[in-house]
Coordinates of C-alpha atoms in Angstrom, one line a residue:
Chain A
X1 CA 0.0 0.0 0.0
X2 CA 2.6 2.6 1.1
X3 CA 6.5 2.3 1.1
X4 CA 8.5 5.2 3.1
X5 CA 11.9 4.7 2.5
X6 CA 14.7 6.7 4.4
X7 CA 12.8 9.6 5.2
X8 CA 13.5 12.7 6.8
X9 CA 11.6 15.6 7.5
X10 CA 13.6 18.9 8.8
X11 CA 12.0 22.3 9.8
X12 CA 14.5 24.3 11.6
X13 CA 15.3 21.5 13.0
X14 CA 14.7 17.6 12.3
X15 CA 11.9 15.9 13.7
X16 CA 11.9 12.6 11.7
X17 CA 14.2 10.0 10.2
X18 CA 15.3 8.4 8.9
X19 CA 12.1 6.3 8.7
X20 CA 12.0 3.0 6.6
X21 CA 8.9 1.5 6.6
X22 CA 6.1 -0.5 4.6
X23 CA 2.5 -0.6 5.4
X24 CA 0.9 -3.7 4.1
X25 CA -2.7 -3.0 2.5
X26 CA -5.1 -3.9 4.8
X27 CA -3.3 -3.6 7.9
X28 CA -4.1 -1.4 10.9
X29 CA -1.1 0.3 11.9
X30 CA -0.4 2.6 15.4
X31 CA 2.4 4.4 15.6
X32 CA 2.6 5.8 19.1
X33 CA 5.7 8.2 20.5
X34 CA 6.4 11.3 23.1
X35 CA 5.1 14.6 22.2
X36 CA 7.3 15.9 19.8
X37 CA 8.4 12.1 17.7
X38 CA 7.1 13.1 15.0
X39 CA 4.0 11.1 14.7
X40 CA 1.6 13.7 13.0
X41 CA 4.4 14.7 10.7
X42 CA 4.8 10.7 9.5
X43 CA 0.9 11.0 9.3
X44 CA 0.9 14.4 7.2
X45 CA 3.7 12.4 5.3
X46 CA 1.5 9.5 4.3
X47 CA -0.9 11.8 3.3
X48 CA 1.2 14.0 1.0
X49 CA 0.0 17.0 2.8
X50 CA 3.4 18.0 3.3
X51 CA 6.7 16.7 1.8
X52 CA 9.8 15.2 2.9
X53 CA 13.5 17.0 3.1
X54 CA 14.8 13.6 1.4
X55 CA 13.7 10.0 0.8
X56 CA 10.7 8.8 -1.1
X57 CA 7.2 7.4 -0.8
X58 CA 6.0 5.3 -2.7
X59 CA 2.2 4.0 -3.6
X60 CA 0.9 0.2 -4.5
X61 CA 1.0 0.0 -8.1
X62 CA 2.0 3.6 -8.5
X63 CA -1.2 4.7 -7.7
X64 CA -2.2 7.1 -4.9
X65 CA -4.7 5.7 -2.8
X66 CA -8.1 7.4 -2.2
X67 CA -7.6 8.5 1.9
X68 CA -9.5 9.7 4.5
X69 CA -8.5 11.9 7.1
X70 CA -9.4 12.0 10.8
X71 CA -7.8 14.8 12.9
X72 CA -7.6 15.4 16.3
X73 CA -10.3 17.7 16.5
X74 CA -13.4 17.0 14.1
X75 CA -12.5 20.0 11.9
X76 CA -16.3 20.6 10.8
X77 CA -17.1 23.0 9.7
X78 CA -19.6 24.7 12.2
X79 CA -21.7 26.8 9.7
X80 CA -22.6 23.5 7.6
X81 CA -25.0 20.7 9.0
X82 CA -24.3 16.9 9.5
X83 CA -24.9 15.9 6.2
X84 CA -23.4 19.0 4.3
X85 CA -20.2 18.1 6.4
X86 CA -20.0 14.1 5.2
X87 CA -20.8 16.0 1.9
X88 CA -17.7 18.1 2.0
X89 CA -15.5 15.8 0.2
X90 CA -17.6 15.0 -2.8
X91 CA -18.0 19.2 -3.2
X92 CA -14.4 19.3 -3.1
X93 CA -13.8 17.0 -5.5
X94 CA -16.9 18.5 -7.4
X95 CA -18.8 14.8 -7.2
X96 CA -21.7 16.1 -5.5
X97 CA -24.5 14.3 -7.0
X98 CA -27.6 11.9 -5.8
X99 CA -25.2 9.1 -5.2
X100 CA -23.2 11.1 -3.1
X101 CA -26.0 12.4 -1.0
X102 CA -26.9 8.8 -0.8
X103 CA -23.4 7.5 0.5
X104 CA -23.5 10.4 2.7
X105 CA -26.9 9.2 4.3
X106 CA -25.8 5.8 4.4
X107 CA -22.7 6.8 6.7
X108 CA -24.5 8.4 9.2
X109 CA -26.6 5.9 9.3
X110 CA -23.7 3.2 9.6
X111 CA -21.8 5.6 12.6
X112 CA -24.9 6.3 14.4
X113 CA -26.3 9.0 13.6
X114 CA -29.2 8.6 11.9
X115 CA -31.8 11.4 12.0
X116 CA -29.1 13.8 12.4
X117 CA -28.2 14.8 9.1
X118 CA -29.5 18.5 9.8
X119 CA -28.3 19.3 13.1
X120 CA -25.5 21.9 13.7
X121 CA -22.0 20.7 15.2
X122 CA -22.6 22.9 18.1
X123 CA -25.8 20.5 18.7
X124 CA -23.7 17.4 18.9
X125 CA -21.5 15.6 21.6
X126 CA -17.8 15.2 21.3
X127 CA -18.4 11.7 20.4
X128 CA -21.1 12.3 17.9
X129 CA -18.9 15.5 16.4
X130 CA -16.2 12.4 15.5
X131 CA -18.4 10.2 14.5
X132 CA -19.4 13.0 11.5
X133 CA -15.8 13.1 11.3
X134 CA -15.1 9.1 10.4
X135 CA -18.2 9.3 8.1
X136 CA -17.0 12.2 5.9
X137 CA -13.4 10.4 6.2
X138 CA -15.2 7.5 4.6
X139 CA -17.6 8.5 2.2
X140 CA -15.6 8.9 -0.7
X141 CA -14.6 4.9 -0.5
X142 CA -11.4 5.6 0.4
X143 CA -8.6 3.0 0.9
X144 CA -6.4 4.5 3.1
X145 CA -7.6 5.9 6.4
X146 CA -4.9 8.0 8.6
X147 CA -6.7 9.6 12.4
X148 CA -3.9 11.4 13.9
X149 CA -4.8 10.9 18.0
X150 CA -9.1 11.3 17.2
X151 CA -10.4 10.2 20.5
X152 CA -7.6 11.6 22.8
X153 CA -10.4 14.6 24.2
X154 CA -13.2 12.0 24.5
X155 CA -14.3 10.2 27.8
X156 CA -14.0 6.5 28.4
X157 CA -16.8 5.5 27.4
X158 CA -17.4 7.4 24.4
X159 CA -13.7 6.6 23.3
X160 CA -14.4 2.4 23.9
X161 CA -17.3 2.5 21.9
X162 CA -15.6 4.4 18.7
X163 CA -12.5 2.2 18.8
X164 CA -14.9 -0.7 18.4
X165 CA -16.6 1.0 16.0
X166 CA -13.6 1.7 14.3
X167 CA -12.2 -1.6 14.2
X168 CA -16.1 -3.2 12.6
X169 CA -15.5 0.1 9.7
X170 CA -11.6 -1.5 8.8
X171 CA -12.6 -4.9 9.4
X172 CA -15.9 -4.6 6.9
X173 CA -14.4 -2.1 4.1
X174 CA -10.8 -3.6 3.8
X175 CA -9.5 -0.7 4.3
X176 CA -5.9 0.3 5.6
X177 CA -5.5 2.0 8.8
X178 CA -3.0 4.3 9.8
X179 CA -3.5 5.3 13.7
X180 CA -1.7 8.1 15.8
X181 CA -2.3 7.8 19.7
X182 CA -0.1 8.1 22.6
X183 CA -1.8 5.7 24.2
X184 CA 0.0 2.2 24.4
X185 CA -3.3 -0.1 25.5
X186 CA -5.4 1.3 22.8
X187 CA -2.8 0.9 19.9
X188 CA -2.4 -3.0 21.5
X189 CA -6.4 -3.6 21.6
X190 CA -7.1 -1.6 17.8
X191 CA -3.8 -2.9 15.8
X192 CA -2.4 -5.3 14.4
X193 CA 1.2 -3.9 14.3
X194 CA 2.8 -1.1 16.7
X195 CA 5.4 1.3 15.2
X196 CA 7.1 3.2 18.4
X197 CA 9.1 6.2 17.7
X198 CA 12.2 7.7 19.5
X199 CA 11.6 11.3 20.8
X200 CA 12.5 14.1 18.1
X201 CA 13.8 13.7 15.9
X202 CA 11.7 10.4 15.2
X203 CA 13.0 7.3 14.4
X204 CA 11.8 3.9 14.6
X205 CA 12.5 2.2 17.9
X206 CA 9.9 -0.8 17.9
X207 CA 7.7 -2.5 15.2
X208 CA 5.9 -4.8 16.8
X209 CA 3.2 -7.6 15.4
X210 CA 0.5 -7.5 17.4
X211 CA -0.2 -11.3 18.5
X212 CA -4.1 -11.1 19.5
X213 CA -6.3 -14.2 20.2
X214 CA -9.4 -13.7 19.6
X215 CA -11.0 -16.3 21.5
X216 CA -10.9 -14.5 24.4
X217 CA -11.6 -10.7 25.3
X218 CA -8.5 -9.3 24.3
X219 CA -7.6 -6.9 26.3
X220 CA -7.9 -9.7 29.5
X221 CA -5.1 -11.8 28.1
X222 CA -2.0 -12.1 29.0
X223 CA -0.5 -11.4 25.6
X224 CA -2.4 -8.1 25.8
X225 CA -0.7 -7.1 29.4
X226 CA 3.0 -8.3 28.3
X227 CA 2.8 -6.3 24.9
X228 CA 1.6 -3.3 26.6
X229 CA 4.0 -4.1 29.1
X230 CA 7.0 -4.3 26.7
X231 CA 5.9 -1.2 24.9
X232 CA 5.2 0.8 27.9
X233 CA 9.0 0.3 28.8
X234 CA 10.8 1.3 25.9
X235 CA 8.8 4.6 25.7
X236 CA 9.7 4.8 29.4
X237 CA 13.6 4.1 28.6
X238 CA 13.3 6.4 26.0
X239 CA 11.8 9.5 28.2
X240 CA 14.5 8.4 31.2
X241 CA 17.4 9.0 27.9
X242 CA 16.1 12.1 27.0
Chain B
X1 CA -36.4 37.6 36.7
X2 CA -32.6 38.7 35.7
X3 CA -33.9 39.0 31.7
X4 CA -37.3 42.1 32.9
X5 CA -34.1 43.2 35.1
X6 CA -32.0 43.7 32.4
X7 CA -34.3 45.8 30.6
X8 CA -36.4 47.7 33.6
X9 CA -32.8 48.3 35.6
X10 CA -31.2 50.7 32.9
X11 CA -34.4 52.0 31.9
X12 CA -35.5 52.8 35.6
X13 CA -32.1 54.6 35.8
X14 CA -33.0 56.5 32.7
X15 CA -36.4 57.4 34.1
X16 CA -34.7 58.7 37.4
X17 CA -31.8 60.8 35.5
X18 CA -34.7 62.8 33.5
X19 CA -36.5 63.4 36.4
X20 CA -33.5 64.4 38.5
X21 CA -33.1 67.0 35.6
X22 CA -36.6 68.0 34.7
X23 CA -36.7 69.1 39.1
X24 CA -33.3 70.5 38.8
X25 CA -33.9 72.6 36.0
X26 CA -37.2 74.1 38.0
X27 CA -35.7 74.4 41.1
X28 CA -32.9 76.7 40.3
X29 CA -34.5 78.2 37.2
X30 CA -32.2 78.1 34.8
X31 CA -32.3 79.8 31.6
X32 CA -33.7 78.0 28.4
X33 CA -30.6 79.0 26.4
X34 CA -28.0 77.3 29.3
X35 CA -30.3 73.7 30.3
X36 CA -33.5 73.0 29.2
X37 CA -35.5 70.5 30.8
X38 CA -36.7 67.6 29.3
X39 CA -39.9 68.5 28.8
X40 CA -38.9 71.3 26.7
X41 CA -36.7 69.3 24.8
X42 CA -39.5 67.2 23.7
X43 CA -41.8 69.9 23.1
X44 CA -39.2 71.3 20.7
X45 CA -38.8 68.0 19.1
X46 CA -42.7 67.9 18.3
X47 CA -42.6 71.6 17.3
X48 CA -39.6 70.9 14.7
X49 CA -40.0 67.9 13.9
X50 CA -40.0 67.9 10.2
X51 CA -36.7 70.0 9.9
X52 CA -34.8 67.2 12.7
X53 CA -36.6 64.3 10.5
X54 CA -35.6 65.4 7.2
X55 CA -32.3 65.9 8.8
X56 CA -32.0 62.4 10.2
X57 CA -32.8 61.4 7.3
X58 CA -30.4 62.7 5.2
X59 CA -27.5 61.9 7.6
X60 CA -28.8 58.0 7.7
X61 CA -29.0 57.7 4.3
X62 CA -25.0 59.1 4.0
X63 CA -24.4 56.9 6.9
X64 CA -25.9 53.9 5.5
X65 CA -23.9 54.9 2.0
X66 CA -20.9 55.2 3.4
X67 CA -21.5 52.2 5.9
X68 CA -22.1 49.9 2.7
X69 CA -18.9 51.3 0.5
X70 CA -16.4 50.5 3.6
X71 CA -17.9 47.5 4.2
X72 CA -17.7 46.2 0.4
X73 CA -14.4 47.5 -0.4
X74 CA -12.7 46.6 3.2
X75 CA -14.0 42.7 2.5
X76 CA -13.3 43.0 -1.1
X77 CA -9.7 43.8 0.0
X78 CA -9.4 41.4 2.8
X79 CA -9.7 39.0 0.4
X80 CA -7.5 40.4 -2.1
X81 CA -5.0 40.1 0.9
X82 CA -5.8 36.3 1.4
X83 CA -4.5 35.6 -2.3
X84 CA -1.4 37.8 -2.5
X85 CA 0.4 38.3 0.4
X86 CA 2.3 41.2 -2.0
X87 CA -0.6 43.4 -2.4
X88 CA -1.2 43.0 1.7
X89 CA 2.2 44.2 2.4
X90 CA 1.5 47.3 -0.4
X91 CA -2.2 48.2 0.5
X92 CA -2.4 47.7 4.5
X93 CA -0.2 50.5 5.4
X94 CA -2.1 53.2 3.4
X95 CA -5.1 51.6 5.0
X96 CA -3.2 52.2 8.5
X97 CA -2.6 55.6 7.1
X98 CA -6.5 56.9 6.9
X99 CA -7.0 55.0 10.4
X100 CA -4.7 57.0 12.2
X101 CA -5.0 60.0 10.0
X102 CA -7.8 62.4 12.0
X103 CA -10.5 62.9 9.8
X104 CA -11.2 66.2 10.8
X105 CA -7.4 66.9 9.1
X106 CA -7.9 65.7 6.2
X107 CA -11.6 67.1 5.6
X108 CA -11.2 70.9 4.6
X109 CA -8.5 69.0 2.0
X110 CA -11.6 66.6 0.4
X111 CA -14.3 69.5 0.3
X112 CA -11.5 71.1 -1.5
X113 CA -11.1 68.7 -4.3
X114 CA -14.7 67.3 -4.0
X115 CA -16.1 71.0 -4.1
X116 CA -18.1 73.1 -1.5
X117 CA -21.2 72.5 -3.7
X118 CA -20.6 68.5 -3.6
X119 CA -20.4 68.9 0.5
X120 CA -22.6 65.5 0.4
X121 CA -19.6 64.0 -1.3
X122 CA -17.1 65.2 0.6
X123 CA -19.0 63.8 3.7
X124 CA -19.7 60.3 2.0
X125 CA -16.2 60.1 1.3
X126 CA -15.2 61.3 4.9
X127 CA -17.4 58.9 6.4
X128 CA -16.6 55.9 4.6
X129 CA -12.6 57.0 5.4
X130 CA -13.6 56.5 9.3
X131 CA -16.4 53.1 9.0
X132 CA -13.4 51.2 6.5
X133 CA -10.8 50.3 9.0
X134 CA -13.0 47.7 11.5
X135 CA -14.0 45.9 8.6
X136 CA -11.2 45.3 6.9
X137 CA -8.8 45.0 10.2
X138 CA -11.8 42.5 11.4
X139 CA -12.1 40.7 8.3
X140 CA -8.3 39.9 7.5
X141 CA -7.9 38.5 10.8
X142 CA -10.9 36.5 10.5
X143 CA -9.4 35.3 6.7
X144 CA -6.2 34.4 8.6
X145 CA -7.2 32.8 11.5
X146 CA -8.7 29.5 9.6
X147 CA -7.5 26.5 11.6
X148 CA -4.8 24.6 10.1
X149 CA -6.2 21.3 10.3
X150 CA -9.4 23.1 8.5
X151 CA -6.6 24.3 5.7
X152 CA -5.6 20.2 5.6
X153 CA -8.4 19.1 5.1
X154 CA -9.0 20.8 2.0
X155 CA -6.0 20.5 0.6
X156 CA -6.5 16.6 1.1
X157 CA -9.2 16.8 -1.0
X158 CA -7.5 19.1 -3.7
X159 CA -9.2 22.2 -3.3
X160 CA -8.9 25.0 -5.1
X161 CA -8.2 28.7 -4.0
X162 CA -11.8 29.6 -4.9
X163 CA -13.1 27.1 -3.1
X164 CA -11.5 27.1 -0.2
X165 CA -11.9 31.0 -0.1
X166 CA -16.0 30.4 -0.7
X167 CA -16.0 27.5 1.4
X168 CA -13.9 27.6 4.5
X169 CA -12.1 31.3 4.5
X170 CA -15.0 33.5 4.3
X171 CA -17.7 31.8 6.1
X172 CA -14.7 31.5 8.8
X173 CA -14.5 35.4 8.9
X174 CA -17.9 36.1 9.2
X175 CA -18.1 36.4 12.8
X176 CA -15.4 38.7 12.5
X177 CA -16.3 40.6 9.8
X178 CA -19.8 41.3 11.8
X179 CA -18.1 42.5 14.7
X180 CA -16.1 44.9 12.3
X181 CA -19.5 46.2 11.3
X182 CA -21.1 46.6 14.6
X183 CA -18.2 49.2 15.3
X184 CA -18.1 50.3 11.5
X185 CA -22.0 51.4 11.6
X186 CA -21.1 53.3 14.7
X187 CA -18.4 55.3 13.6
X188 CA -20.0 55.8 10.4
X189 CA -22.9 57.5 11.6
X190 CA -19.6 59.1 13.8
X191 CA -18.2 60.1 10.6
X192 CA -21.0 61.5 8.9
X193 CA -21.7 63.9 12.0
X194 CA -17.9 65.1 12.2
X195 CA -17.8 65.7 8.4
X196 CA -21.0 67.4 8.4
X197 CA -19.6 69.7 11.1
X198 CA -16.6 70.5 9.4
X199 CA -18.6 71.0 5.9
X200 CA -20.5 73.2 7.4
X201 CA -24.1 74.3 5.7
X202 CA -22.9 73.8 2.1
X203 CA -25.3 71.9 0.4
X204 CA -25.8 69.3 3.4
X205 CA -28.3 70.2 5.9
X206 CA -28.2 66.5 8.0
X207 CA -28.6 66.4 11.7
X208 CA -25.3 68.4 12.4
X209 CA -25.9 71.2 10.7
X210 CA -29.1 71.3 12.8
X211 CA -26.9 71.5 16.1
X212 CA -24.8 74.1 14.2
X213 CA -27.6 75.9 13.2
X214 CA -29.5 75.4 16.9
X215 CA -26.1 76.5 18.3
X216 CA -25.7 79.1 16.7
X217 CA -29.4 80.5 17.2
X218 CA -29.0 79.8 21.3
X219 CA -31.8 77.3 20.5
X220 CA -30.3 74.7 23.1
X221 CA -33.5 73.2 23.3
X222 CA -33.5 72.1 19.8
X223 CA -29.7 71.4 19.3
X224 CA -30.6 68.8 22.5
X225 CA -33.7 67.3 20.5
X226 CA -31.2 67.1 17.3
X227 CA -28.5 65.1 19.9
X228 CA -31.5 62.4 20.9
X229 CA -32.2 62.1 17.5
X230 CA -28.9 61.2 16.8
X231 CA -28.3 58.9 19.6
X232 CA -32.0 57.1 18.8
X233 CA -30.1 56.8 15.2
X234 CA -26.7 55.2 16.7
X235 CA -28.9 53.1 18.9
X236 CA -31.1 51.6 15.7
X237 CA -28.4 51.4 13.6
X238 CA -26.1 49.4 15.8
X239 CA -29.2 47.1 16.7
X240 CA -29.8 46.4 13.0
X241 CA -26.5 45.0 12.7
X242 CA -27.1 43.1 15.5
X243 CA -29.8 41.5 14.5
X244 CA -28.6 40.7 11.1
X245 CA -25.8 39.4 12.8
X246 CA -27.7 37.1 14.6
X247 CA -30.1 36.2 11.6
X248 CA -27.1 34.8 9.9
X249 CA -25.0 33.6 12.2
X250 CA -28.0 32.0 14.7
X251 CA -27.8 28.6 14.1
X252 CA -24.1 27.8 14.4
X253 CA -22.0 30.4 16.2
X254 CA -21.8 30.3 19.9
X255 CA -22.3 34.1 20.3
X256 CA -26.0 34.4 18.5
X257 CA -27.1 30.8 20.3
X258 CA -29.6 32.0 23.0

């Protein structure tokens, strides 16, 4: 799907690479890291919503892949209503047209919102306001989906229920998943592989296969503790080097 | 209870004041040319009414003129600013320039080249000097202050400078660009009195030659009833923008949600 080979991004200073890396299509990928590793930069990266200083990325096939993009806030747009949110791509694109609309109903529907297609953001909850947010992400079919840390500002609760809801939209559209947090136990329970960066500038310090069994409820195994475990303590190791 | 207080508390103070003046006025008798009381500002306002209401009229409709050219030009130029960061760095300091520049300087200079029998011009384009500088000031800040990711976003999807200038930048400044106008209106109608002041009678007779001309005649009673029609004027004018403000920005920004 995507190939990032020896790359390095530089402001004034650096703050990533070199990075080597190759995410498989169809794989859900966390990268976690400090404040300040670089992991929204390797997300913007991905993206091509900014370049590197050096090295190259490179696409399956050649071909840039249709991606959504989930930020950290829900970036809608507050004078537009639900549906004219999840719309916002298609307009963009200028492929706003009855199918569209339908997609766009459709999404809602599938992220819970039905019958909210024409309420304001300022009428929804934090959780709903992301929810719009993985919809419009979505609508366009896309095969690559990046969220750089989406449900850091939510409470538990809320945030439980969109990682499972997360998890049925990449398991159902084969989709690829690219997944900022700094939090180890969620990138464990929603990934299958765990990329840990160094503290700025970022460089790859663990990329770890997630072994799950999913016979059991994950997160009360004991391969869940020991790989949160092992990847709690190289970012602590890390932050006692700094 | 705290809403009826909001409105009787200001206007019971109001009430009082008047009162306080009306019985002070009486009590030490002073002349009609120094204080008159209330009452006989209101009974000069009935007895001249259609002099003080064509006036107000003609110094709203200069004010609403001028209001509507500073408003247009300062958003037309805030977003001429948004696509060229060279014409920003050429036009904003001659913008600066009028701000700072005191209007009443530069008027005898515009009824000069406009002509004494244009005053109405010279006073349009005094007035519209003073209301451009909150919009535009307003309005590029708004422009500039989209949020990044918001910029992201439509660059993922390939946007194009139109459409991310109809789409995201100006709805994004509207806010802004309100607020600009509830202080542009203000010191429009501000303008339009100072330029009228300094025109003089010329061909403009609006509300401040009718202080001039009430001053001038010791007719304090009048030159007061001219002053209420001009705050009642301030006062409209500021709540029509506030209202439209509110009409259009009701259902999604947190200031007009009740």
């Amino acid at each position: 799907m995507l190939i990032l080979k020896d790359i390095i991004k530089n402001y004034e200073v650096p703050v990533l690479g070199p990075i080597d890396v190759e995410i498989k299509s169809k794989s859900f990928v966390s990268i976690i890291g400090a404040s300040g590793s670089g992991k929204s930069t390797f997300l913007r990266l991905a993206s091509g919503l900014i370049s590197q200083s050096s090295g190259s990325i490179s696409y399956k096939n050649n071909i840039k892949p249709k991606m959504g993009f989930v930020f950290q806030d829900s970036t809608l747009l507050p004078w537009r209503n639900v549906i004219d949110n999840v719309l916002l791509p298609s307009e963009l694109t200028k492929q706003n047209n009855s199918e569209s609309i339908e997609k766009s109903i459709n999404w809602l529907e599938r992220v819970g919102l039905k019958g909210k297609e024409n309420s304001f953001p300022n009428e929804l909850s934090g959780g709903q306001k992301m929810r719009v947010s993985i919809a419009r992400a979505m609508v366009q079919g896309g095969d690559l989906l990046l969220l750089d840390e989406p449900f850091s500002a939510l409470d538990e609760v809320t945030r439980r229920k969109l990682e499972d809801d997360l998890l049925e939209i990449w398991e159902t559209n084969n989709i690829t998943v690219l997944f900022v947090t700094h939090s180890v136990t969620q990138a464990v329970y929603l990934s299958q592989r765990v990329i840990v960066l160094s503290s700025g500038p970022g460089i790859i310090l663990e990329d770890l296969a997630i072994e799950k069994n999913l016979k059991d409820d994950f997160e009360e195994t004991s391969e869940f503790i020991s790989q949160v475990r092992h990847l709690t303590n190289i970012l602590k190791k890390e932050g006692r080097e700094l | 209870m705290s809403r009826y207080l909001s409105y009787i508390a200001p206007l019971l103070t109001f009430a009082i004041l008047l009162i306080l003046w009306e019985f002070l006025v009486i009590l030490n008798k002073i002349p009609l040319y120094i204080l008159p009381a209330p009452s006989d500002i209101i009974s000069s306002l009935m007895l001249n009414y259609l002099d003080l209401f064509s006036s107000a009229f003609i110094t709203l409709r200069i004010t609403l003129l001028a209001f509507f050219i500073a408003s247009s030009l300062a958003i037309f130029l805030a977003i001429l600013f948004s696509q060229s960061r060279i014409v920003e760095l050429s036009i904003y300091p001659i913008a600066v320039i009028f701000q700072v520049t005191p209007v009443v300087a530069i008027a005898p200079l515009i009824l000069i080249w406009v002509g004494f029998d244009n005053a109405e011009y010279a006073i349009l384009i005094l007035a519209t000097i003073v209301a451009f500088f909150p919009v535009l000031a307003n309005a590029n800040l708004g422009i500039k202050s989209v949020n990044k990711n918001l910029h992201e976003l439509f660059s993922l999807y390939g946007a194009g400078r139109y459409q991310r200038l109809t789409k995201l930048q100006i709805p994004f400044a509207l806010p802004f660009i309100l607020t600009g106008m509830k202080t542009s209106i203000g010191l429009s109608l501000i303008g339009t009195v100072v330029a009228e002041f300094v025109a003089g009678s010329g061909t403009s007779t609006g509300l401040a030659w009718r202080i001039i001309e009430a001053g001038n005649r010791l007719d304090i009673a009048k030159l007061f009833a001219a002053l209420i029609l001009l705050v009642i004027l301030g006062i409209f004018l500021f709540l029509l923008i506030s209202y439209i403000e509110k009409l259009i920005l009701r259902k999604w920004h947190d200031s007009s949600i009740i």
